[in-house]
């Protein structure tokens, strides 16, 4: 996974005939910060870089939406599944957390952290007994900006359609889009 370099950002901005000030306004950052990033004087936070790339995407007419980023092969567990089953599913999929769905609707989440916090011998307990709050939900049409902001606080975002989970987006999906 490769993130855009300062030169990549500068070239993309100039190819769109955008000034640093215009890009800064679109991305919600200051013009001096754009200048420092493009000059290689500062490494931006990932959230700042996401906003800049999203602004450039929008200027190109290629606004990235949730449906462009989401993984439709949603691996999940049900509230009445055992913790051991959830742990096995996480290992099998190489995920550190999973959404908990009941009849397709998000009702919680479970992670290795939840399992560790629950103590020993929790394998036979129901997921519902140790699960955490559900991941936030977005629609297929929501922008990468909204999703990025949510991912600053949550491990994943669930994409829903008519209330039912149809996909999931993590920080890795956003980083892959940036590259």
Coordinates of C-alpha atoms in Angstrom, one line a residue:
X1 CA 0.0 0.0 0.0
X2 CA 1.5 3.3 -1.1
X3 CA 0.3 6.7 -0.1
X4 CA 0.6 9.8 -2.4
X5 CA 3.9 11.7 -2.1
X6 CA 4.1 15.5 -1.7
X7 CA 5.0 15.6 -5.4
X8 CA 2.0 13.5 -6.3
X9 CA -0.3 15.9 -4.5
X10 CA 1.3 19.0 -6.0
X11 CA 1.1 17.5 -9.6
X12 CA -2.5 16.4 -9.1
X13 CA -3.5 19.9 -7.8
X14 CA -1.7 21.7 -10.6
X15 CA -3.2 19.4 -13.2
X16 CA -6.6 20.5 -12.0
X17 CA -5.6 24.1 -12.1
X18 CA -6.3 24.5 -8.4
X19 CA -4.4 27.0 -6.2
X20 CA -3.1 25.9 -2.8
X21 CA -5.7 28.2 -1.3
X22 CA -8.6 26.6 -3.3
X23 CA -7.5 23.1 -2.3
X24 CA -7.1 24.2 1.3
X25 CA -10.6 25.5 1.3
X26 CA -12.0 22.4 -0.3
X27 CA -10.2 20.1 2.2
X28 CA -10.9 22.3 5.3
X29 CA -7.2 23.0 6.0
X30 CA -5.0 26.0 5.8
X31 CA -3.1 27.1 2.7
X32 CA 0.2 27.2 4.6
X33 CA -0.4 23.5 5.6
X34 CA -0.9 22.6 1.9
X35 CA 2.3 24.4 1.0
X36 CA 4.3 22.7 3.8
X37 CA 2.9 19.2 2.8
X38 CA 3.7 19.8 -0.9
X39 CA 7.1 21.1 0.1
X40 CA 7.8 17.9 2.1
X41 CA 8.3 20.0 5.3
X42 CA 5.6 18.2 7.2
X43 CA 4.0 14.7 7.3
X44 CA 0.3 15.2 7.5
X45 CA -2.0 13.0 9.7
X46 CA -3.8 10.3 7.8
X47 CA -7.1 12.0 8.4
X48 CA -5.7 15.3 6.9
X49 CA -4.3 13.4 3.9
X50 CA -7.7 11.7 3.4
X51 CA -9.4 15.1 3.3
X52 CA -6.9 16.5 0.8
X53 CA -7.2 13.4 -1.5
X54 CA -11.0 13.5 -1.2
X55 CA -11.0 17.2 -2.2
X56 CA -8.8 16.4 -5.2
X57 CA -11.2 13.5 -6.1
X58 CA -14.2 15.8 -5.9
X59 CA -12.4 18.4 -8.1
X60 CA -11.8 15.7 -10.7
X61 CA -15.5 14.7 -10.5
X62 CA -14.7 11.4 -9.1
X63 CA -16.2 11.6 -5.6
X64 CA -15.6 8.3 -3.9
X65 CA -18.7 6.8 -2.2
X66 CA -19.2 4.1 0.3
X67 CA -20.3 1.6 -2.4
X68 CA -16.9 2.2 -4.1
X69 CA -15.0 1.2 -1.0
X70 CA -17.0 -1.4 0.8
X71 CA -16.3 -5.1 1.0
X72 CA -19.5 -6.9 0.2
X73 CA -18.3 -10.2 1.5
X74 CA -19.4 -9.3 5.0
X75 CA -18.1 -11.8 7.6
X76 CA -20.3 -11.5 10.7
X77 CA -21.6 -13.4 13.7
X78 CA -25.0 -13.5 15.3
X79 CA -25.7 -12.5 19.0
X80 CA -26.5 -16.1 19.9
X81 CA -23.4 -17.6 18.3
X82 CA -20.8 -18.8 20.8
X83 CA -17.7 -16.7 21.5
X84 CA -15.6 -19.6 20.4
X85 CA -17.4 -19.6 17.0
X86 CA -16.8 -15.8 16.7
X87 CA -13.1 -16.2 17.5
X88 CA -12.8 -19.0 15.0
X89 CA -14.5 -16.9 12.3
X90 CA -12.1 -14.0 13.1
X91 CA -9.1 -16.3 12.8
X92 CA -10.4 -17.8 9.6
X93 CA -11.0 -14.4 7.9
X94 CA -7.8 -12.8 9.5
X95 CA -9.9 -10.0 11.0
X96 CA -9.5 -8.5 14.5
X97 CA -13.2 -7.6 14.8
X98 CA -16.5 -8.6 13.3
X99 CA -20.0 -7.0 13.2
X100 CA -22.7 -8.8 15.1
X101 CA -25.9 -9.0 12.9
X102 CA -29.3 -10.2 13.8
X103 CA -31.5 -11.0 10.7
X104 CA -29.1 -8.8 8.7
X105 CA -29.4 -5.8 11.0
X106 CA -26.3 -4.5 12.9
X107 CA -26.7 -5.0 16.7
X108 CA -23.1 -4.9 18.0
X109 CA -19.5 -5.8 17.3
X110 CA -17.0 -8.2 18.8
X111 CA -13.2 -8.1 18.8
X112 CA -10.3 -9.9 20.2
X113 CA -10.1 -7.1 22.8
X114 CA -13.7 -7.9 23.9
X115 CA -12.8 -11.6 24.3
X116 CA -9.7 -10.8 26.3
X117 CA -11.6 -8.4 28.6
X118 CA -14.3 -11.1 29.2
X119 CA -11.7 -13.3 31.0
X120 CA -11.1 -17.0 30.7
X121 CA -13.4 -19.8 29.7
X122 CA -15.8 -17.5 27.7
X123 CA -15.9 -19.8 24.6
X124 CA -19.3 -21.2 25.4
X125 CA -20.9 -17.9 26.2
X126 CA -23.1 -16.2 23.7
X127 CA -21.6 -13.3 21.7
X128 CA -24.4 -11.1 23.0
X129 CA -22.9 -11.4 26.6
X130 CA -19.6 -9.8 25.7
X131 CA -20.1 -7.8 22.5
X132 CA -19.5 -4.1 22.2
X133 CA -21.6 -1.4 20.6
X134 CA -22.3 -1.7 16.9
X135 CA -20.2 0.0 14.3
X136 CA -21.7 3.2 12.9
X137 CA -23.7 2.8 9.7
X138 CA -23.7 4.7 6.4
X139 CA -25.6 4.5 3.1
X140 CA -24.0 3.4 -0.2
X141 CA -24.1 7.0 -1.3
X142 CA -22.2 8.5 1.6
X143 CA -18.9 10.2 0.8
X144 CA -15.4 9.1 1.8
X145 CA -15.2 12.2 3.9
X146 CA -18.0 11.1 6.2
X147 CA -16.6 7.6 6.4
X148 CA -13.1 8.8 7.1
X149 CA -14.4 11.0 10.0
X150 CA -16.2 8.0 11.5
X151 CA -13.1 5.8 11.1
X152 CA -11.2 8.3 13.3
X153 CA -13.3 7.0 16.2
X154 CA -14.4 3.5 15.2
X155 CA -12.7 0.4 13.9
X156 CA -15.1 -0.1 11.0
X157 CA -18.2 1.3 9.3
X158 CA -21.2 -0.8 8.2
X159 CA -22.8 0.1 4.8
X160 CA -26.6 -0.5 5.0
X161 CA -29.4 -0.5 2.5
X162 CA -33.0 -0.3 4.0
X163 CA -31.4 -0.9 7.4
X164 CA -29.8 -4.2 6.4
X165 CA -26.0 -4.6 6.4
X166 CA -24.6 -5.0 2.8
X167 CA -20.9 -4.2 3.3
X168 CA -18.1 -3.1 5.6
X169 CA -15.4 -0.5 5.4
X170 CA -12.2 -0.3 7.5
X171 CA -9.2 2.0 7.6
X172 CA -7.3 -0.4 5.3
X173 CA -10.0 0.2 2.6
X174 CA -9.5 4.0 2.9
X175 CA -5.7 3.6 2.7
X176 CA -6.0 1.4 -0.3
X177 CA -8.2 4.0 -2.0
X178 CA -5.6 6.7 -1.3
X179 CA -2.9 4.7 -2.9

